C-alpha cells in the first residue's frame, strides 16, 4: 500500500467521523427547534433527557481517541501536501473543535452544566424579584468555572481571549478594546448631537392595531423577496425569535407577533431571514464536513444586521415595501410615506434594555457588557461589584440609570447560561455589516435603485459569493479582508451611522 | 462488596444503558414526526442521513457486548431472586430486544435497508403504472432476505412465526390460522345476510361540504372528551395519520382533512386518539426502562379500534356528539338523527381497498394478507403467484375482483418496507377490542348511558387500569387474560359484529 492510499483512507475515515457528529448535532437541533415551537408544555422533562443523551453521544464522538489519531496523522507535513484545500480545512477546523472539547475535563463539563442549569433558574427568579443576591452566588460559581475553562483551553494574553475565541475565532480582547473604544466615542458624540437635534422622530405609525395573520403574510412576502427558499425552510412562532439549520436545505426561522406593534415581528423576520440566507447559502459539498457552518457568530450576525438594519430600515426598502404593506393595512397606513416609515423604524432613544435598543445605542449596550466581561473573567472585577458597575457604566455610556437590577444587570440570560464572550459578536456583526455594505455599494452602484424596485437578488448574489459559499473555510478576518479588500475597520460603521442619523435628525 | 451490592450496580448499569437507547429512539421519533408533519420538501435528503446515523448509534448501543454481559449476569437464578418484579421484566424484555438485534448479521441489516429502500421506490412506480413486474424483482429479494432473517432469529414451527413475534410477542401462525378461520367463516356468512337484507344504508350525510377548520374544532372537542391531554400532546396534519410518542407526556397524533367527507378526519382522529390515550397512560416509573411501551402492536391497535369503531360508531357516541357537531354544521345536519349518523358511519360494502374498508369486511382484507404472507415466507407460495392468488382470494373472501394490480396486490406499502407479520396485528386489535368491550360492559353496566351523556372517563379509567398502566410488563396473552378473565376468544368479535350489523340492516 502506498502512502497516498493510506492518506486517502485516513481522510475518508476522518470525514466519516465528522459526518456522524454533524448528523447527530443536526438531530439535536431538530429537537431544540421542536422544543421552542411545537412541544406541548409537559414534554419538557423527557426532552431534556433526550437532549442530554444525544449531546453525550456527540461529546463521546468528538473526544474519541481515534479522532485524535487521525488528526495527528493527517497533520504531518507529508500528509498535508497530499490533501486538497478542502480536506486541509477540515483537518484544521476539526482539530480546533477536538482540542476545545478534549481540553475540558469531563468533571468541569458536568459542573458547568449543573451550575448553568441552576444559574438560569436563579437568574429567572432574581429578575422577577429584581433581587441581585438571588443570582449572585450561582454567578460566582459560573465565573469561577469559566475561569477554569479558560485556563484549560489556554490563552496568550488575557483569560477572556480563550472564551471569546469559541464564538469569534481569532478575535482578541485587545483588538476588540481598540475597535470598540473608537466606536463608543463616536457613538456617544452622535447621541449628543441627536439630543440637541432640531427634529424628533415618532414610532406612532407602528403602534396601531395590526392583525397578526396579515403581519405574517407581509413577513412571508418580504422573506420571498429576500430570496428565502420556503421549499428549504419555514417560519414559525416562538417566544424568542431564532434561526436553526438542519443542513442548507432545511433552515428554520421563528418570529413573534405583537398585535399593537408592527415592528416586532417584521424586524425579527428580516433579522432571522438574514441569518437563514447565510445557512441556505452554504454549498452542499461542504455539508457534513464540519466546514458547512458559519465562519463565526459575528459573521452570522453581520448577515442578519445587514438585512435588518442597513436594508430593512432604509428608504429604498420602504419605497418598495410600503405599497405592499398598505394593501394589507389601508386604514393604518393612510397618508404614510416611505420617508415616514423610515423615520418610525429608526427613532433613537437612550433606553435601558438591550433587546429594545435602536441601531445607534445598541452597540453601547454591548460594549458595556464586553468591558465588564473581560474584567470579570480576568479577576479585575468581582461578581459583587456588578450592579453598581453596571449602573455607573449605563450612565456613562447610554446616559440613563436603571431604577432597579431587573432593568439593569439582570436583564440578559447570557451570563446565567455561561455565555461569556458571546455579546461582542453582536457588535462585530454590525461592524462587519457596515464594511460589507460599503463594498456592495462600490461594486453595485445601482443597488439602492434595485432595492427600491424590489430587486434584492444582486445583494444576495454578492453575499453568496463573498460570504456564504465559504462556510467555515476561512477565518472571520480572512473572510472580511477577502470580501472587502481590507481588514475590519470601525470607520465604516461610524460613517454609516453618522451619515444616516444626521440626515434623519436634520443635523446635516 | 456483597453480592447484593454488585447486583444493585449491575441493574443500575443495565437501566442506564436502556435509558440511553430509549432516549435516542425517542429522538429519532421526533425527527420522524417532523419529517411527516413539518419538514420542507428539500429537507428530505439530510433528514435521511440524520436518521441513518441516529439509528446506527441505537444499533451500536443495542448490540454492545457489555449489554450482553449485564443480561447474562442478571439472568443467573441468584440474581433473579434479588430483583424486583419490574427489574425482572426489564431483563426479560431487553434480552428479547438484544437477541433479536444481535442475531441479525450487520450485512443482513444493511442489505435489508437497501432492498426496502429500493422496494418502496419501485413499489410506488409499480402502483402508479399498475405494473406488477416493476416491483416483483425487488419483492423477491426482500422475501429472500426476510426468510434469512427468520432463520437467524429462529423458530419452532414455521418461519413466519419469527417475523410475527416481532410485532406480536408470543403469537404463532397456528394460533392465528385457527382464530382467523373462525372469524372469516362468520364474517362471510354475515356479509351474505347483509347482501339480502331488507335495508340499505347511505353515507350521503357525510359526503357534503364540511369546512376543515370546523372539522378540526370538532375533532379537538372529541379528543378532549376522550381524555386526550393537550398539555402532553398535540394533533397535526399528515398524508397518512399516525401516532408517535416521545414519552408519556409528549404524544403526537395526526389526521387529514377531506372537505367533502366528514368521516375521514373524524375517524382518523378518534383512531389515533385511542392509540394516544394508551401512550399517555404509560406510568412515568416505566419510562426510559424499556417497559414504557406497548405490549404489542395488536394491543395498541385494540385501543384505537375500541375508540374508533366500538365507541365512535355507536349510538351512545352520536347521541352525545351530534348536537355538538350540529352547532358547527347546522345546514348539513338539519333533521339528521343520532340513528341516521350511526347508519351513515357503518355502511357495509364489499370493496377493493383495505384502508377504505368498513368494520365488517376489514378483517377479510387482513386475513387474506396473512394467509398469503405466511405461505410466502415459508416458501409455499412464490412472488410470481401473488397477483393471481390475490385476485382469487379477494373473490373468495370479499366477493370482488380487482380490475388491476394497483387496486389489488399493489395497494399496500407494507411488503415493500419489509413489514411481514405486521398485517395480522390489525385484526388482532379488533379481536382484543371486542373482548375488552364485553368485559367493560359487564363491569360498568351503565357505560352506554355514560357515553351518551359525554362521560367517557370510566372507559378510560378501565383501560388505564387493565391495559395502559402495565406498559410492556406483560405479554399480550397475559394482558388480555388478566383484563378479561379468559384467553383471546374470537366469539366476542363475531358476536359483536353480528349483533350490531343485524340490527342495523334489519336482520334481527
Short mmCIF file of N, CA, C and O in Angstrom, two decimals, chain A residues 20 23-24 26-27 30-31 33-34 37-43 46-47 49-50 53-54 57 60-61 229-234 246-250 252 284 287-288, chain B residues 20 23-24 26-27 30-31 33-34 37-43 46-47 49-50 53-54 57 60-61 229-234 246-250 252 284 287-288:
data_model
loop_
_atom_site.label_atom_id
_atom_site.label_comp_id
_atom_site.label_asym_id
_atom_site.label_seq_id
_atom_site.Cartn_x
_atom_site.Cartn_y
_atom_site.Cartn_z
N UNK A 20 -20.78 11.94 10.98
CA UNK A 20 -21.62 11.38 12.04
C UNK A 20 -21.90 12.44 13.12
O UNK A 20 -23.03 12.60 13.59
N UNK A 23 -24.35 14.99 11.73
CA UNK A 23 -25.71 14.43 11.70
C UNK A 23 -26.35 14.46 13.09
O UNK A 23 -27.52 14.86 13.24
N UNK A 24 -25.60 14.03 14.08
CA UNK A 24 -26.14 13.98 15.44
C UNK A 24 -26.41 15.38 15.99
O UNK A 24 -27.39 15.61 16.69
N UNK A 26 -27.20 17.96 14.17
CA UNK A 26 -28.40 18.47 13.50
C UNK A 26 -29.66 17.79 14.05
O UNK A 26 -30.71 18.41 14.16
N UNK A 27 -29.55 16.52 14.41
CA UNK A 27 -30.68 15.85 15.07
C UNK A 27 -31.01 16.58 16.37
O UNK A 27 -32.18 16.84 16.67
N UNK A 30 -32.90 19.66 15.61
CA UNK A 30 -34.33 19.42 15.33
C UNK A 30 -35.09 19.35 16.66
O UNK A 30 -36.16 19.96 16.81
N UNK A 31 -34.55 18.62 17.63
CA UNK A 31 -35.20 18.52 18.93
C UNK A 31 -35.31 19.90 19.60
O UNK A 31 -36.30 20.20 20.25
N UNK A 33 -35.43 22.86 18.02
CA UNK A 33 -36.44 23.63 17.30
C UNK A 33 -37.84 23.23 17.76
O UNK A 33 -38.68 24.09 18.06
N UNK A 34 -38.08 21.93 17.80
CA UNK A 34 -39.40 21.43 18.22
C UNK A 34 -39.75 21.94 19.61
O UNK A 34 -40.88 22.35 19.88
N UNK A 37 -40.89 25.58 19.44
CA UNK A 37 -42.00 25.96 18.57
C UNK A 37 -43.23 25.07 18.69
O UNK A 37 -44.35 25.53 18.47
N UNK A 38 -43.05 23.80 18.97
CA UNK A 38 -44.15 22.84 18.83
C UNK A 38 -44.45 22.05 20.10
O UNK A 38 -45.58 21.65 20.31
N UNK A 39 -43.47 21.79 20.91
CA UNK A 39 -43.59 20.85 22.02
C UNK A 39 -44.69 21.25 23.01
O UNK A 39 -44.74 22.40 23.42
N UNK A 40 -45.55 20.31 23.40
CA UNK A 40 -46.53 20.63 24.45
C UNK A 40 -45.79 20.83 25.78
O UNK A 40 -44.71 20.26 25.99
N UNK A 41 -46.38 21.64 26.69
CA UNK A 41 -45.65 22.04 27.90
C UNK A 41 -45.12 20.87 28.73
O UNK A 41 -44.00 20.93 29.24
N UNK A 42 -45.89 19.80 28.84
CA UNK A 42 -45.44 18.70 29.71
C UNK A 42 -44.30 17.89 29.08
O UNK A 42 -43.75 16.99 29.72
N UNK A 43 -43.97 18.18 27.81
CA UNK A 43 -42.92 17.41 27.16
C UNK A 43 -41.51 17.78 27.60
O UNK A 43 -40.54 17.10 27.23
N UNK A 46 -38.87 15.04 29.46
CA UNK A 46 -38.31 13.99 28.60
C UNK A 46 -37.41 14.59 27.52
O UNK A 46 -36.38 14.01 27.17
N UNK A 47 -37.78 15.76 27.03
CA UNK A 47 -36.94 16.38 26.02
C UNK A 47 -35.56 16.70 26.60
O UNK A 47 -34.54 16.54 25.93
N UNK A 49 -33.94 15.06 28.90
CA UNK A 49 -33.11 13.85 28.97
C UNK A 49 -32.72 13.38 27.57
O UNK A 49 -31.59 12.91 27.36
N UNK A 50 -33.62 13.51 26.60
CA UNK A 50 -33.25 13.13 25.22
C UNK A 50 -32.07 13.98 24.75
O UNK A 50 -31.12 13.46 24.15
N UNK A 53 -28.79 13.01 26.53
CA UNK A 53 -28.23 11.77 26.00
C UNK A 53 -27.60 11.99 24.62
O UNK A 53 -26.49 11.54 24.35
N UNK A 54 -28.31 12.71 23.78
CA UNK A 54 -27.81 12.96 22.43
C UNK A 54 -26.51 13.77 22.49
O UNK A 54 -25.52 13.44 21.80
N UNK A 57 -23.63 11.56 23.46
CA UNK A 57 -23.08 10.78 22.34
C UNK A 57 -22.20 11.67 21.46
O UNK A 57 -21.11 11.27 21.04
N UNK A 60 -18.95 12.17 23.20
CA UNK A 60 -18.18 10.92 23.10
C UNK A 60 -17.49 10.82 21.74
O UNK A 60 -16.30 10.49 21.65
N UNK A 61 -18.22 11.12 20.67
CA UNK A 61 -17.66 11.02 19.32
C UNK A 61 -16.58 12.07 19.09
O UNK A 61 -15.60 11.82 18.39
N UNK A 229 -35.82 30.50 0.61
CA UNK A 229 -36.44 29.40 -0.12
C UNK A 229 -37.36 28.62 0.83
O UNK A 229 -36.89 27.89 1.70
N UNK A 230 -38.66 28.79 0.65
CA UNK A 230 -39.63 28.12 1.52
C UNK A 230 -39.71 26.62 1.27
O UNK A 230 -40.32 25.91 2.06
N UNK A 231 -39.13 26.14 0.18
CA UNK A 231 -39.04 24.68 0.00
C UNK A 231 -37.86 24.10 0.77
O UNK A 231 -37.70 22.89 0.87
N UNK A 232 -37.01 24.99 1.28
CA UNK A 232 -35.84 24.56 2.05
C UNK A 232 -35.84 25.23 3.43
O UNK A 232 -34.79 25.50 4.00
N UNK A 233 -37.04 25.52 3.93
CA UNK A 233 -37.13 26.16 5.23
C UNK A 233 -38.55 26.52 5.56
O UNK A 233 -39.46 26.31 4.75
N UNK A 234 -38.77 27.06 6.75
CA UNK A 234 -40.09 27.51 7.14
C UNK A 234 -39.96 28.55 8.25
O UNK A 234 -38.90 28.69 8.86
N UNK A 246 -30.74 22.53 9.79
CA UNK A 246 -30.50 21.08 9.80
C UNK A 246 -29.86 20.67 8.49
O UNK A 246 -30.12 19.58 7.96
N UNK A 247 -29.01 21.53 7.95
CA UNK A 247 -28.46 21.36 6.61
C UNK A 247 -28.99 22.50 5.75
O UNK A 247 -30.06 23.05 6.04
N UNK A 248 -28.25 22.86 4.68
CA UNK A 248 -28.63 24.04 3.90
C UNK A 248 -29.99 23.92 3.21
O UNK A 248 -30.52 24.92 2.75
N UNK A 249 -30.57 22.73 3.16
CA UNK A 249 -31.89 22.58 2.54
C UNK A 249 -33.01 22.47 3.56
O UNK A 249 -34.13 22.08 3.21
N UNK A 250 -32.70 22.75 4.82
CA UNK A 250 -33.76 22.78 5.83
C UNK A 250 -33.36 23.77 6.94
O UNK A 250 -32.76 23.39 7.93
N UNK A 252 -34.75 26.71 9.47
CA UNK A 252 -35.99 27.18 10.10
C UNK A 252 -35.77 28.50 10.83
O UNK A 252 -34.78 28.65 11.54
N UNK A 284 -23.63 22.60 -0.85
CA UNK A 284 -23.91 21.22 -0.48
C UNK A 284 -22.62 20.41 -0.29
O UNK A 284 -22.56 19.52 0.55
N UNK A 287 -21.47 20.39 3.22
CA UNK A 287 -22.35 19.83 4.25
C UNK A 287 -21.74 18.55 4.82
O UNK A 287 -21.06 17.80 4.12
N UNK A 288 -21.92 18.32 6.10
CA UNK A 288 -21.47 17.12 6.81
C UNK A 288 -19.93 16.99 6.83
O UNK A 288 -19.42 15.89 7.00
N UNK B 20 -30.53 5.21 27.80
CA UNK B 20 -29.86 5.86 26.69
C UNK B 20 -30.47 5.43 25.34
O UNK B 20 -30.73 6.26 24.46
N UNK B 23 -33.90 7.06 25.00
CA UNK B 23 -33.77 8.48 24.67
C UNK B 23 -33.44 8.68 23.19
O UNK B 23 -34.03 9.53 22.52
N UNK B 24 -32.49 7.89 22.69
CA UNK B 24 -32.08 8.05 21.29
C UNK B 24 -33.21 7.62 20.35
O UNK B 24 -33.41 8.23 19.29
N UNK B 26 -36.38 7.87 20.99
CA UNK B 26 -37.39 8.93 21.01
C UNK B 26 -36.90 10.15 20.23
O UNK B 26 -37.70 10.82 19.58
N UNK B 27 -35.61 10.42 20.28
CA UNK B 27 -35.06 11.50 19.46
C UNK B 27 -35.32 11.19 17.98
O UNK B 27 -35.75 12.05 17.21
N UNK B 30 -38.84 11.95 17.16
CA UNK B 30 -39.09 13.38 16.94
C UNK B 30 -38.74 13.74 15.50
O UNK B 30 -39.50 14.42 14.80
N UNK B 31 -37.59 13.26 15.02
CA UNK B 31 -37.19 13.53 13.64
C UNK B 31 -38.20 12.95 12.65
O UNK B 31 -38.48 13.57 11.62
N UNK B 33 -41.47 12.40 13.24
CA UNK B 33 -42.69 13.21 13.31
C UNK B 33 -42.51 14.48 12.49
O UNK B 33 -43.37 14.84 11.68
N UNK B 34 -41.39 15.17 12.69
CA UNK B 34 -41.12 16.41 11.97
C UNK B 34 -41.16 16.18 10.46
O UNK B 34 -41.72 16.97 9.70
N UNK B 37 -44.76 15.92 9.24
CA UNK B 37 -45.72 17.00 9.52
C UNK B 37 -45.20 18.39 9.18
O UNK B 37 -45.99 19.26 8.85
N UNK B 38 -43.90 18.61 9.34
CA UNK B 38 -43.38 19.97 9.30
C UNK B 38 -42.29 20.20 8.27
O UNK B 38 -42.15 21.30 7.76
N UNK B 39 -41.51 19.20 7.97
CA UNK B 39 -40.29 19.38 7.19
C UNK B 39 -40.55 19.94 5.79
O UNK B 39 -41.44 19.46 5.10
N UNK B 40 -39.79 20.96 5.37
CA UNK B 40 -39.93 21.44 4.00
C UNK B 40 -39.42 20.36 3.03
O UNK B 40 -38.56 19.57 3.40
N UNK B 41 -39.96 20.36 1.79
CA UNK B 41 -39.68 19.25 0.88
C UNK B 41 -38.19 18.98 0.65
O UNK B 41 -37.76 17.83 0.61
N UNK B 42 -37.40 20.04 0.53
CA UNK B 42 -35.98 19.81 0.23
C UNK B 42 -35.19 19.26 1.42
O UNK B 42 -34.02 18.92 1.28
N UNK B 43 -35.83 19.19 2.59
CA UNK B 43 -35.12 18.70 3.76
C UNK B 43 -34.92 17.19 3.79
O UNK B 43 -34.21 16.67 4.66
N UNK B 46 -31.11 15.35 3.83
CA UNK B 46 -30.35 15.46 5.08
C UNK B 46 -31.05 14.71 6.21
O UNK B 46 -30.40 14.09 7.06
N UNK B 47 -32.37 14.75 6.21
CA UNK B 47 -33.09 14.02 7.25
C UNK B 47 -32.81 12.52 7.17
O UNK B 47 -32.65 11.85 8.19
N UNK B 49 -30.07 11.08 6.14
CA UNK B 49 -28.75 10.76 6.70
C UNK B 49 -28.75 10.94 8.21
O UNK B 49 -28.12 10.16 8.93
N UNK B 50 -29.46 11.97 8.71
CA UNK B 50 -29.53 12.14 10.17
C UNK B 50 -30.16 10.89 10.82
O UNK B 50 -29.67 10.39 11.84
N UNK B 53 -27.79 7.84 10.69
CA UNK B 53 -26.73 7.94 11.71
C UNK B 53 -27.28 7.66 13.10
O UNK B 53 -26.69 6.91 13.88
N UNK B 54 -28.42 8.25 13.40
CA UNK B 54 -29.02 8.07 14.73
C UNK B 54 -29.38 6.59 14.94
O UNK B 54 -29.08 6.01 16.00
N UNK B 57 -26.30 4.59 15.72
CA UNK B 57 -25.88 4.68 17.13
C UNK B 57 -26.77 3.79 18.00
O UNK B 57 -26.30 3.08 18.89
N UNK B 60 -25.74 0.26 17.53
CA UNK B 60 -24.46 0.05 18.23
C UNK B 60 -24.70 -0.17 19.73
O UNK B 60 -24.12 -1.08 20.34
N UNK B 61 -25.55 0.66 20.32
CA UNK B 61 -25.82 0.56 21.76
C UNK B 61 -26.56 -0.73 22.10
O UNK B 61 -26.35 -1.33 23.14
N UNK B 229 -54.80 14.55 26.64
CA UNK B 229 -54.24 15.69 27.35
C UNK B 229 -53.44 16.55 26.37
O UNK B 229 -52.34 16.16 25.96
N UNK B 230 -54.01 17.69 26.01
CA UNK B 230 -53.33 18.57 25.04
C UNK B 230 -52.10 19.26 25.62
O UNK B 230 -51.32 19.85 24.88
N UNK B 231 -51.92 19.20 26.94
CA UNK B 231 -50.66 19.70 27.51
C UNK B 231 -49.55 18.65 27.41
O UNK B 231 -48.39 18.94 27.69
N UNK B 232 -49.94 17.44 27.04
CA UNK B 232 -48.97 16.35 26.90
C UNK B 232 -49.06 15.74 25.50
O UNK B 232 -48.79 14.56 25.30
N UNK B 233 -49.42 16.59 24.53
CA UNK B 233 -49.54 16.08 23.17
C UNK B 233 -50.13 17.12 22.25
O UNK B 233 -50.47 18.23 22.68
N UNK B 234 -50.23 16.81 20.97
CA UNK B 234 -50.83 17.73 20.02
C UNK B 234 -51.32 16.95 18.81
O UNK B 234 -50.95 15.79 18.61
N UNK B 246 -42.99 10.51 22.42
CA UNK B 246 -41.63 10.82 22.86
C UNK B 246 -41.58 10.74 24.38
O UNK B 246 -40.89 11.51 25.04
N UNK B 247 -42.34 9.80 24.94
CA UNK B 247 -42.54 9.73 26.38
C UNK B 247 -44.01 10.03 26.67
O UNK B 247 -44.67 10.70 25.88
N UNK B 248 -44.53 9.51 27.80
CA UNK B 248 -45.98 9.63 28.05
C UNK B 248 -46.47 11.07 28.19
O UNK B 248 -47.68 11.30 28.13
N UNK B 249 -45.57 12.03 28.34
CA UNK B 249 -46.02 13.42 28.45
C UNK B 249 -45.82 14.20 27.15
O UNK B 249 -45.91 15.43 27.14
N UNK B 250 -45.54 13.48 26.06
CA UNK B 250 -45.45 14.14 24.76
C UNK B 250 -45.82 13.14 23.66
O UNK B 250 -44.96 12.48 23.09
N UNK B 252 -47.88 12.64 20.10
CA UNK B 252 -48.40 13.41 18.97
C UNK B 252 -49.26 12.54 18.06
O UNK B 252 -48.87 11.42 17.75
N UNK B 284 -45.15 6.96 34.51
CA UNK B 284 -43.84 7.62 34.44
C UNK B 284 -42.73 6.71 34.96
O UNK B 284 -41.60 6.77 34.47
N UNK B 287 -41.12 4.77 32.25
CA UNK B 287 -40.46 5.49 31.15
C UNK B 287 -38.96 5.26 31.20
O UNK B 287 -38.37 5.13 32.27
N UNK B 288 -38.32 5.17 30.05
CA UNK B 288 -36.86 5.01 29.93
C UNK B 288 -36.35 3.69 30.50
O UNK B 288 -35.17 3.56 30.81
#
